[in-house]
mmCIF file with all atom_site columns, C-alpha atoms in Angstrom:
data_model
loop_
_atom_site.group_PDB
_atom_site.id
_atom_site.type_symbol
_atom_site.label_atom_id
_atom_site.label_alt_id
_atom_site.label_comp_id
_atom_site.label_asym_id
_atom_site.label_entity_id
_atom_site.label_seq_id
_atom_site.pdbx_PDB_ins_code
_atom_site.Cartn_x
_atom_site.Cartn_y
_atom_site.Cartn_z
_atom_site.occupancy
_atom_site.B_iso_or_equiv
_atom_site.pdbx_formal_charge
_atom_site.auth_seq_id
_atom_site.auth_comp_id
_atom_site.auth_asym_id
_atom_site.auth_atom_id
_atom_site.pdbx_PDB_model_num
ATOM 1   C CA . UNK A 1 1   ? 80.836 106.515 -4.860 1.00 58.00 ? 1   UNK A CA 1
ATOM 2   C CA . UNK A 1 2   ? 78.004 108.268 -6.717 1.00 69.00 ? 2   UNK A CA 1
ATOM 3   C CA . UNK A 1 3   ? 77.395 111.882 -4.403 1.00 74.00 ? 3   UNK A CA 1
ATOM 4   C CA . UNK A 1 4   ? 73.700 112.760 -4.581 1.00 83.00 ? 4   UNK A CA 1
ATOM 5   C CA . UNK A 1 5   ? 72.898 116.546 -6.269 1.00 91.00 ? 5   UNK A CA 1
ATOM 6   C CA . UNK A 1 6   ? 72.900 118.145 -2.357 1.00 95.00 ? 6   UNK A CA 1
ATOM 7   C CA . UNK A 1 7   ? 73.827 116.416 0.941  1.00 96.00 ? 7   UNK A CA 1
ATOM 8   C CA . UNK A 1 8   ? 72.196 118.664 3.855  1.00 97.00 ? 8   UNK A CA 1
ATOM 9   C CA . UNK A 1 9   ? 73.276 119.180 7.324  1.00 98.00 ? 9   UNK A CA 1
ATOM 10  C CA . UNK A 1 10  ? 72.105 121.854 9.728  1.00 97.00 ? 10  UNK A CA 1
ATOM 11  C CA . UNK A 1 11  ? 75.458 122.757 10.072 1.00 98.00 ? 11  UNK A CA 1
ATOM 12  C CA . UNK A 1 12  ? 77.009 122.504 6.351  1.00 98.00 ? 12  UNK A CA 1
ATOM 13  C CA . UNK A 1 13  ? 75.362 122.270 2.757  1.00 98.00 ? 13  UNK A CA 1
ATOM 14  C CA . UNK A 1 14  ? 77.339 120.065 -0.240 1.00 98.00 ? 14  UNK A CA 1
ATOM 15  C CA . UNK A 1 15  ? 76.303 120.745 -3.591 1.00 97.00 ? 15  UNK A CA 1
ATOM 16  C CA . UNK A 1 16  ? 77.660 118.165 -5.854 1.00 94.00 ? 16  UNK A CA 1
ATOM 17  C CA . UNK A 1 17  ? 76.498 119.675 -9.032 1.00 94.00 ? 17  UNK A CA 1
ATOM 18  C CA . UNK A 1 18  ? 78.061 123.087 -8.040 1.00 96.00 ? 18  UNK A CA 1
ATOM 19  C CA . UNK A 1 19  ? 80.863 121.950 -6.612 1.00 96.00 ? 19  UNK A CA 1
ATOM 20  C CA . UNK A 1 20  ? 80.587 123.594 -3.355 1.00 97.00 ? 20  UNK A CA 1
ATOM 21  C CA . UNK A 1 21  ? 79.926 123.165 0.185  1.00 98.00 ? 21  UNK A CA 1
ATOM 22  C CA . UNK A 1 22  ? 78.250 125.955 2.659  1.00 98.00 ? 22  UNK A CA 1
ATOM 23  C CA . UNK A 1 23  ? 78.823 126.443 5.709  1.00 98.00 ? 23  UNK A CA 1
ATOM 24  C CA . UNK A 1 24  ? 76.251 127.518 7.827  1.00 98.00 ? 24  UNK A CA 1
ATOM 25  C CA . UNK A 1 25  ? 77.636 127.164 11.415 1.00 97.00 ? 25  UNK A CA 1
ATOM 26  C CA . UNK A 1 26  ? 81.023 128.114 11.473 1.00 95.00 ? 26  UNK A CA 1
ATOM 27  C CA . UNK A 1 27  ? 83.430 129.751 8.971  1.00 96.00 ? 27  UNK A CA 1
ATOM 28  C CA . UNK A 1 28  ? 80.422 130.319 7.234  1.00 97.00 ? 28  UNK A CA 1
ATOM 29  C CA . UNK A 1 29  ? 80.866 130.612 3.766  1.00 98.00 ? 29  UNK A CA 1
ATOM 30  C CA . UNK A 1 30  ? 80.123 128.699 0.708  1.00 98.00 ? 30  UNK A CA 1
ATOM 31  C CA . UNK A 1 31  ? 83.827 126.885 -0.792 1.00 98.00 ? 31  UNK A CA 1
ATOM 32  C CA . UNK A 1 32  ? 84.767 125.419 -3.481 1.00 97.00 ? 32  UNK A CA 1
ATOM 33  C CA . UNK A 1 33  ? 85.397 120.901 -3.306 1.00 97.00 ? 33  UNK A CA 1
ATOM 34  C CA . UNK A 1 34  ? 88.476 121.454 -5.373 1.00 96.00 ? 34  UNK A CA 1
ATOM 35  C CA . UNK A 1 35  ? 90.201 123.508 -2.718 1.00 97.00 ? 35  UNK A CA 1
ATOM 36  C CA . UNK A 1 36  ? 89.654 120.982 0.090  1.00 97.00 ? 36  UNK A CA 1
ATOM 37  C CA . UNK A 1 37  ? 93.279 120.025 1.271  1.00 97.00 ? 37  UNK A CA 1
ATOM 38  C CA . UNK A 1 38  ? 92.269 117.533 4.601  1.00 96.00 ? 38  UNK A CA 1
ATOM 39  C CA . UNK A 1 39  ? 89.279 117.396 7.404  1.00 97.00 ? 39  UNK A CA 1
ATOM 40  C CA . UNK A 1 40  ? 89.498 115.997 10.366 1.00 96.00 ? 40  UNK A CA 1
ATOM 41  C CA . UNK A 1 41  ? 86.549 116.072 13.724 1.00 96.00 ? 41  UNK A CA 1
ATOM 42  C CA . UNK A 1 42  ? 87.590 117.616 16.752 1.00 94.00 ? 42  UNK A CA 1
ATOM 43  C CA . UNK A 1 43  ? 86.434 118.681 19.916 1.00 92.00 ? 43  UNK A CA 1
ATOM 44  C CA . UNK A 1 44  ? 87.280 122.450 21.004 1.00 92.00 ? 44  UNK A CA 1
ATOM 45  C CA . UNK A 1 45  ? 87.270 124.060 24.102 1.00 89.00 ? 45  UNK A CA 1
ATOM 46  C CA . UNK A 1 46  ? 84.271 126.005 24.297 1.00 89.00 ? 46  UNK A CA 1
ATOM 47  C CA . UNK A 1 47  ? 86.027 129.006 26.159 1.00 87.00 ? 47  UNK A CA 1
ATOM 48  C CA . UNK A 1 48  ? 88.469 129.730 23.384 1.00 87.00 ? 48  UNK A CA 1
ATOM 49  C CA . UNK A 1 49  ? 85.255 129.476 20.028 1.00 87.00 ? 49  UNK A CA 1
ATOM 50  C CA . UNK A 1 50  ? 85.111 132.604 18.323 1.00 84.00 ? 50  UNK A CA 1
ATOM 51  C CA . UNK A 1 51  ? 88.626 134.124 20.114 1.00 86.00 ? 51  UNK A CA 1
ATOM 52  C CA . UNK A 1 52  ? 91.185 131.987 17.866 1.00 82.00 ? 52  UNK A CA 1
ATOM 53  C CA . UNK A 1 53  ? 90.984 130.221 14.307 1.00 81.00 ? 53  UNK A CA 1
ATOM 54  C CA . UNK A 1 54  ? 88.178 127.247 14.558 1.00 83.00 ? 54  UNK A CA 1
ATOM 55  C CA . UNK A 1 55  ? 89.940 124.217 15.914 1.00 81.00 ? 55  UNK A CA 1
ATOM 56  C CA . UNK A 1 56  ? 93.031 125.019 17.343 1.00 77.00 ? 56  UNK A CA 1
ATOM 57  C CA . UNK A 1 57  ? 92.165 125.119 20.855 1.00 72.00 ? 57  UNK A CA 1
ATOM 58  C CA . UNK A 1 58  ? 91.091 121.486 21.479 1.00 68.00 ? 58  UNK A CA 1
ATOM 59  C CA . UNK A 1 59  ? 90.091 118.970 23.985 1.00 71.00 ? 59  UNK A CA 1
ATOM 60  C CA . UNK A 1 60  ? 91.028 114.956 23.404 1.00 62.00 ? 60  UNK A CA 1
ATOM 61  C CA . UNK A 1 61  ? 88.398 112.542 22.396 1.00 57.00 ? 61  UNK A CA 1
ATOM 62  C CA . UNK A 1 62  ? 89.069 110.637 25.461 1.00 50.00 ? 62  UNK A CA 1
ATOM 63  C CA . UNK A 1 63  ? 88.776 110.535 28.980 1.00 52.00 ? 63  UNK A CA 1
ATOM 64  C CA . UNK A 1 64  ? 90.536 113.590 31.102 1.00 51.00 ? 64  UNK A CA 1
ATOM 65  C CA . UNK A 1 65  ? 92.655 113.610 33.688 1.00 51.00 ? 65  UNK A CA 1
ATOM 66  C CA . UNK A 1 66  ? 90.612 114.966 37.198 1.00 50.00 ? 66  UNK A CA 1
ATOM 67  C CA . UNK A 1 67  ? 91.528 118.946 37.881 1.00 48.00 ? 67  UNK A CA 1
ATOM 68  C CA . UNK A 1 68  ? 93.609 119.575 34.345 1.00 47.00 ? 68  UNK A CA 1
ATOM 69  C CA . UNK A 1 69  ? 90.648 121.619 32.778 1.00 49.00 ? 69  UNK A CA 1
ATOM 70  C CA . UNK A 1 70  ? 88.455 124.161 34.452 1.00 50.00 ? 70  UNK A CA 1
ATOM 71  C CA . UNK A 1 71  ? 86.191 124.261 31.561 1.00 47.00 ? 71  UNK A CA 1
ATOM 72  C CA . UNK A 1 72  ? 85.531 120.727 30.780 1.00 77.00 ? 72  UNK A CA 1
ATOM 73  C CA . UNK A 1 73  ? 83.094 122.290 27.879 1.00 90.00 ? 73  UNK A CA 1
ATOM 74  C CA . UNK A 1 74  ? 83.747 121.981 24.728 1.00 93.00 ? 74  UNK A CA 1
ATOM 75  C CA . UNK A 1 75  ? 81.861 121.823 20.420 1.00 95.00 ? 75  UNK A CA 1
ATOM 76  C CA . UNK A 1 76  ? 82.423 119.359 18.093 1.00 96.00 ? 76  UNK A CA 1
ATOM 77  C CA . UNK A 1 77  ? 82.860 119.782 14.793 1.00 96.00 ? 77  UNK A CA 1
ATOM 78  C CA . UNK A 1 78  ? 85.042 118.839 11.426 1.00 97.00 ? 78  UNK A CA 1
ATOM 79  C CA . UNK A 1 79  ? 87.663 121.150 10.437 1.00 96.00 ? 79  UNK A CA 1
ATOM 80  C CA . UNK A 1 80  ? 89.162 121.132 7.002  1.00 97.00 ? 80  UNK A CA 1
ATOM 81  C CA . UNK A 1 81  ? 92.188 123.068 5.613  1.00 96.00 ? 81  UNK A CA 1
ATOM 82  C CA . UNK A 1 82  ? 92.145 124.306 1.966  1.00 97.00 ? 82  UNK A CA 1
ATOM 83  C CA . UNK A 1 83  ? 94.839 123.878 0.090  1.00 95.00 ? 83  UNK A CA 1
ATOM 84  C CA . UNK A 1 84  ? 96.405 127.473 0.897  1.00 93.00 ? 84  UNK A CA 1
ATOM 85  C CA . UNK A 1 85  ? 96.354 126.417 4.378  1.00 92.00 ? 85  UNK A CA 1
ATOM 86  C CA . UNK A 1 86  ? 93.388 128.291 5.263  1.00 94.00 ? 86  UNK A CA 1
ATOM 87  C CA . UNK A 1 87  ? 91.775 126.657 8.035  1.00 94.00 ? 87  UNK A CA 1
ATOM 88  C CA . UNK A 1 88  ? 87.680 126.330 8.269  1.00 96.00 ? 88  UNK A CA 1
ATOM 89  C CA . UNK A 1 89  ? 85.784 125.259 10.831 1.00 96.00 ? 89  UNK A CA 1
ATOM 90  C CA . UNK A 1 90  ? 81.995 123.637 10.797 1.00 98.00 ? 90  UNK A CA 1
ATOM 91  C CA . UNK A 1 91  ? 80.175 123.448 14.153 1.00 97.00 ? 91  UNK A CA 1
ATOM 92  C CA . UNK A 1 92  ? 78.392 120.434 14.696 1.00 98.00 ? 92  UNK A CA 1
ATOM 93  C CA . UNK A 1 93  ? 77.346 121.489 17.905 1.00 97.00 ? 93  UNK A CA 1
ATOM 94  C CA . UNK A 1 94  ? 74.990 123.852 18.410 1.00 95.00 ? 94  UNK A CA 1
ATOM 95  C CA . UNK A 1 95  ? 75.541 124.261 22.234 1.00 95.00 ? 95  UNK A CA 1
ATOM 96  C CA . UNK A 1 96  ? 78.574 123.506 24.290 1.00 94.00 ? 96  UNK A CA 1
ATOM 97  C CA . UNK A 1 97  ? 78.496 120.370 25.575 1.00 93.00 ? 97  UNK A CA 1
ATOM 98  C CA . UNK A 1 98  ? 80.851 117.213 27.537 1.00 90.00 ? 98  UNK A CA 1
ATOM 99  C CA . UNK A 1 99  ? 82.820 114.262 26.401 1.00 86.00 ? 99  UNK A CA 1
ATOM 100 C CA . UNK A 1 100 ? 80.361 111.088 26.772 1.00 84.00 ? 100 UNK A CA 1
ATOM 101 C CA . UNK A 1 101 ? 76.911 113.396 27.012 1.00 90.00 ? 101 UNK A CA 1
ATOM 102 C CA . UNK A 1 102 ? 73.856 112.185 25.180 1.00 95.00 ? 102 UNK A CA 1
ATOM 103 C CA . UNK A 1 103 ? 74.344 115.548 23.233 1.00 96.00 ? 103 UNK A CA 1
ATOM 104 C CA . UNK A 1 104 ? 77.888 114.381 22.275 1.00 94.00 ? 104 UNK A CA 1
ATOM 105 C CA . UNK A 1 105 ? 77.614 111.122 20.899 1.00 95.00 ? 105 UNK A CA 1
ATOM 106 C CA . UNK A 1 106 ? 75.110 112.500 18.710 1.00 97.00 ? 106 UNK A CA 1
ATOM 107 C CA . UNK A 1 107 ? 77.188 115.474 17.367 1.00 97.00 ? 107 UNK A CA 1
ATOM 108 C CA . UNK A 1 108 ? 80.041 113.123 17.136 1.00 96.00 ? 108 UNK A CA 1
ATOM 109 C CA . UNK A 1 109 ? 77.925 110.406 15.049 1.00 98.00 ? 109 UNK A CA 1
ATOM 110 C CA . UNK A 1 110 ? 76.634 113.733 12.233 1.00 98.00 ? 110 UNK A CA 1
ATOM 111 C CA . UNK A 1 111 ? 80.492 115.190 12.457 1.00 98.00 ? 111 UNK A CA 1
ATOM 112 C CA . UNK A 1 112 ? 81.621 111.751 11.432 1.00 98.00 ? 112 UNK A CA 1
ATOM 113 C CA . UNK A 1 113 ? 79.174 111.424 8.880  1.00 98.00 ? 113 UNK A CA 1
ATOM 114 C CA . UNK A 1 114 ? 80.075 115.208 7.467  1.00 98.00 ? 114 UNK A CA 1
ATOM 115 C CA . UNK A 1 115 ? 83.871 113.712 7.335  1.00 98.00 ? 115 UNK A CA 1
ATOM 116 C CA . UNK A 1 116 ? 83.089 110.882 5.103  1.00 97.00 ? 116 UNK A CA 1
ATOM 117 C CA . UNK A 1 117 ? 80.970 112.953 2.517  1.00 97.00 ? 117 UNK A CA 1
ATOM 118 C CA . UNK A 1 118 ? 84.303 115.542 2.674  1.00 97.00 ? 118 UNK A CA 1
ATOM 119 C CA . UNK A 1 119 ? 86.281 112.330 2.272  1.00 96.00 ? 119 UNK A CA 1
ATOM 120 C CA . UNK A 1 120 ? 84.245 110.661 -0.710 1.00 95.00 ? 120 UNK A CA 1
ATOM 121 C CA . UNK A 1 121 ? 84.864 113.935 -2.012 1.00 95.00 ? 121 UNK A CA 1
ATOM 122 C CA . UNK A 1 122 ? 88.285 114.382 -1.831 1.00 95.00 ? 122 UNK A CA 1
ATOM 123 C CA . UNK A 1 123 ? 88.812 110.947 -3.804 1.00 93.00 ? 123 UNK A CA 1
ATOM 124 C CA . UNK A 1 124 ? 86.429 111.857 -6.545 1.00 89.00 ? 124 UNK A CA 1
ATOM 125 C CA . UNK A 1 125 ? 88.962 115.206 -7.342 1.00 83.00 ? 125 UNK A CA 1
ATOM 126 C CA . UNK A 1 126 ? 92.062 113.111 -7.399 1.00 75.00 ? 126 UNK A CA 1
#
């Protein structure tokens, strides 16, 4: 797969010819591709953004179980560990939102496409 020069996002910048990706909601930050270790999208519980590392308080992509969360609310984004286990995260959403909304089907459908671009990546390095 042939990368074009720069893939944009409103949430994350690659730069093929650089090397790099930016990100601009999240750990923002501009990173190098060659440090990317894996990325995966998750949803995380919008109480706990900005109090712990991005992505490690997180809500299934499923349906929930009546009265087990109080705070139903959640972003979506992609997060990717570098290769000294750093963890990043890159908000998709720009507001919180709920599982099967309008609002997250889309941020689902541009986190998924930001995962593919990390993973075309990924194969061109090895």
């Amino acid at each position: 797969m042939i990368l074009p020069d720069t893939i944009r996002f409103d949430s994350v910048i690659f730069d093929h010819q650089n090397q790099t990706f930016e990100i601009l909601n999240g750990s923002v930050g501009v990173y190098p591709y060659k440090e990317i270790e894996r990325v995966a999208v998750l949803n995380e519980n919008a109480k706990y953004r900005g109090k712990r590392p991005p992505f490690t308080a997180l809500l299934p992509g499923a349906g929930l179980p009546a009265g087990i969360f109080s705070h139903p609310y959640m972003y979506v984004g992609v997060k990717v560990v570098l290769k000294e286990e750093t963890i990043l995260g890159i908000y998709v959403s720009k507001q919180k939102t709920m599982l099967n909304t309008d609002q997250y089907v889309r941020d689902r459908k541009i986190a998924n496409e930001i995962e593919q671009v990390f993973k075309a990546i990924m194969r061109l390095q090895k």
